[in-house]
Coordinates of C-alpha atoms in Angstrom, one line a residue:
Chain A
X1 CA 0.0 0.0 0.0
X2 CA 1.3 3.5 -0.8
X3 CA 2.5 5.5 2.0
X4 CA -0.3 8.5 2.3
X5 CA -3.7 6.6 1.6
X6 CA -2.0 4.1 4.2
X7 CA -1.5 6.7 7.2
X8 CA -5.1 8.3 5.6
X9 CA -7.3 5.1 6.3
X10 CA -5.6 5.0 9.9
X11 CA -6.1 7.9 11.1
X12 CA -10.4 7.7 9.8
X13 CA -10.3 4.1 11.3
X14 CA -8.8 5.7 14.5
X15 CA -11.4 8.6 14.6
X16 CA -14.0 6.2 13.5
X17 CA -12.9 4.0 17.0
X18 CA -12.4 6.5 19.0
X19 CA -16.0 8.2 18.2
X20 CA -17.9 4.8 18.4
X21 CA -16.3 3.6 21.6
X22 CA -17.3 7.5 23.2
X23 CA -21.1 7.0 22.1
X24 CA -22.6 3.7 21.0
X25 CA -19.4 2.5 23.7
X26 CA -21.3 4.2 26.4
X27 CA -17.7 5.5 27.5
X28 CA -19.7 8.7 27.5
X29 CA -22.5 7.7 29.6
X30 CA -20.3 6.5 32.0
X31 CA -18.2 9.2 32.9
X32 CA -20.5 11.7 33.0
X33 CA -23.1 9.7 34.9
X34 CA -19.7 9.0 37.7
X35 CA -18.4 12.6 37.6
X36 CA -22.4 13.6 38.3
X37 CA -22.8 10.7 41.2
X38 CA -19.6 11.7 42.5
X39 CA -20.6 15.5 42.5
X40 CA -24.2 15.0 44.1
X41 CA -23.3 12.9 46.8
X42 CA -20.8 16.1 47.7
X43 CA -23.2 18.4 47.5
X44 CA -25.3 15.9 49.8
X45 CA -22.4 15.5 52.0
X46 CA -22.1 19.4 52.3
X47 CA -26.0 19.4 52.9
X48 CA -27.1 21.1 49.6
X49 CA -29.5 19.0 47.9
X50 CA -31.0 21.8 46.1
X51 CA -27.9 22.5 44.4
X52 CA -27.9 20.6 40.8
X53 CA -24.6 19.4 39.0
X54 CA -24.6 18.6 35.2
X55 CA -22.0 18.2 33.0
X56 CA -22.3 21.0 29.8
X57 CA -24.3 18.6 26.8
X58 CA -24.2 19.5 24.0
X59 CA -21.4 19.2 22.6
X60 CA -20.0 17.5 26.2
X61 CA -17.8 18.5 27.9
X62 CA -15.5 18.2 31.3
X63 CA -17.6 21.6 32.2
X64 CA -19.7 21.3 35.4
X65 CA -22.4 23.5 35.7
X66 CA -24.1 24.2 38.8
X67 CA -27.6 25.6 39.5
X68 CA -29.4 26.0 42.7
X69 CA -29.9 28.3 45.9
X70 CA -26.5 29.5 47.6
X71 CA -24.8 32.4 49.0
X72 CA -21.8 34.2 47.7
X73 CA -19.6 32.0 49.8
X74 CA -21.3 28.6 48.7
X75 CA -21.0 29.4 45.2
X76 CA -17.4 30.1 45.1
X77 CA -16.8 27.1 47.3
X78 CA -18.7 25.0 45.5
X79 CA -17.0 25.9 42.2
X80 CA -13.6 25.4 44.0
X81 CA -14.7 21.8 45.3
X82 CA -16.4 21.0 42.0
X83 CA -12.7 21.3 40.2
X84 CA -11.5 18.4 42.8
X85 CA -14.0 15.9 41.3
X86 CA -11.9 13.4 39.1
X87 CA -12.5 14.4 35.7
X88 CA -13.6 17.9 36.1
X89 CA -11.7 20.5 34.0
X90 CA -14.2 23.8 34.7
X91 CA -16.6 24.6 36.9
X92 CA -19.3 27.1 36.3
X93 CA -22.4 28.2 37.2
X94 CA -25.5 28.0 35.5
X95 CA -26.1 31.1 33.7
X96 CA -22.5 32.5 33.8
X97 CA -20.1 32.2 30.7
X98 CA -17.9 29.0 31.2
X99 CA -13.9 29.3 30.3
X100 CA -13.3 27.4 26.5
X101 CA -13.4 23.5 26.7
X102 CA -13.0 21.3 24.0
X103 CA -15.5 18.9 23.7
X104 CA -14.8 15.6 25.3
X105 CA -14.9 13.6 21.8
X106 CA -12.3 16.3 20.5
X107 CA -10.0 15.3 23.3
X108 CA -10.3 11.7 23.3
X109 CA -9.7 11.7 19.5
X110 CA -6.5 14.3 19.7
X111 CA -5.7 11.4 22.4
X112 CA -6.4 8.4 20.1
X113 CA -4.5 10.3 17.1
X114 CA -1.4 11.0 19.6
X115 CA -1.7 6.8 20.1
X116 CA -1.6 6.6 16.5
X117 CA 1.1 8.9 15.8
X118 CA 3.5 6.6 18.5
X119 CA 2.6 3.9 16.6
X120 CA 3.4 4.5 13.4
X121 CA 6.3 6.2 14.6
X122 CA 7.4 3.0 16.2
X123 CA 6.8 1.3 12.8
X124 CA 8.9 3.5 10.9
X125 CA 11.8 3.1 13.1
X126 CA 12.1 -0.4 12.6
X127 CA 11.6 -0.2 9.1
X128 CA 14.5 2.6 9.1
X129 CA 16.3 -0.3 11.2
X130 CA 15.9 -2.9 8.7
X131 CA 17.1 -0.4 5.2
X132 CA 19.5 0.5 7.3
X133 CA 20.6 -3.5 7.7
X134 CA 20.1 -3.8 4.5
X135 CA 22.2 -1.4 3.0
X136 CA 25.0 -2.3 5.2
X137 CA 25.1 -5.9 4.9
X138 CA 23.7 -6.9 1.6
Chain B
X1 CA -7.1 14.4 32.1
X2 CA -5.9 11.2 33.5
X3 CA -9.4 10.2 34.7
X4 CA -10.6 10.0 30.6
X5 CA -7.9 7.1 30.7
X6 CA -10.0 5.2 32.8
X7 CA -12.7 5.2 30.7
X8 CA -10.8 5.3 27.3
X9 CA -7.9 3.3 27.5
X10 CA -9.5 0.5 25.3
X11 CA -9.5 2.8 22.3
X12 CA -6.2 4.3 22.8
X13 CA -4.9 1.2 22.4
X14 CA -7.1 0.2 19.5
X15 CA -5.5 3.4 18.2
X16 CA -1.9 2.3 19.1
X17 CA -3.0 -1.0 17.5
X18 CA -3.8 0.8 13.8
X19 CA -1.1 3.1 14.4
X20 CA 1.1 0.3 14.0
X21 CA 0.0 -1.6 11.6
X22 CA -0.5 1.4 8.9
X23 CA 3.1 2.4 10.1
X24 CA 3.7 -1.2 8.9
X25 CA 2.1 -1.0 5.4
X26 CA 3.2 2.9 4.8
X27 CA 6.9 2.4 5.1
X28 CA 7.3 -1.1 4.4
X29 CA 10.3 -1.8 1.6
X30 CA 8.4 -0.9 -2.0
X31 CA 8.8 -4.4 -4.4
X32 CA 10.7 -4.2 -6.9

């Protein structure tokens, strides 16, 4: 196979893999529905049940958004504690402009293309090993 | 960012996986 169209039809398949496993996968589903279990029992823990905790839909993203009765205190508390959860990357509250986040499929498939990338890399040494072999000893 | 791992791991190494293998067919020795 020529080079290009070979390192082309990788990269798709490695899109194509990284975007089925994040939705029909259900990776998706269960991180947010953690980082959201993990958040509310906090908030219950704190004694704020009234306070809601979503990730941002739409696209998805590590965002959490927070909506609910609290003082000035709470909410900056809150937003502070909600940045501990594992997975988190910004907190905000519902209403208020969030920082910039890449979507979570946008990160998992610069991740999966960073994978590929090592691995063709690793291929290409060894075949740089082997001409180099050859050339020497042939 | 490390937490995604634990929930994506799979396809990063799917990835790693077809990373090789078109690494293989790209720059394998053209016949002659």
């Amino acid at each position: 196979m020529k080079r290009n169209p070979a390192l082309a039809i990788g990269m798709l398949a490695t899109l194509a893999a990284a975007s089925l496993w994040h939705w029909p996968g259900g990776a998706s589903d269960r991180f947010t529905a953690t980082t959201e279990r993990t958040m509310r029992i906090t908030l219950d823990h704190f004694e704020m049940p009234a306070v809601a905790a979503r990730l941002q839909r739409d696209p998805l993203t590590r965002t959490l958004r927070f909506d609910g009765p609290a003082d000035a205190f709470q909410r900056s508390e809150i937003l502070r504690i909600g940045r501990e959860v594992p997975g988190v990357a910004n907190t905000a509250w519902a209403g208020r402009p969030a920082p910039r986040a890449l979507p979570l499929l946008a990160e998992v498939m610069l991740m999966a293309l960073a994978c590929f990338a090592i691995g063709a890399v690793m291929a290409y040494i060894v075949a740089l090993r082997r001409r180099a072999e050859e050339a020497i000893y042939a | 960012m490390m937490t995604i791992f634990n929930y994506y791991w799979p396809v990063l190494l799917i990835a790693l996986a077809i990373g090789i293998v078109s690494g293989v067919l790209a720059f394998r020795k053209p016949r002659r």
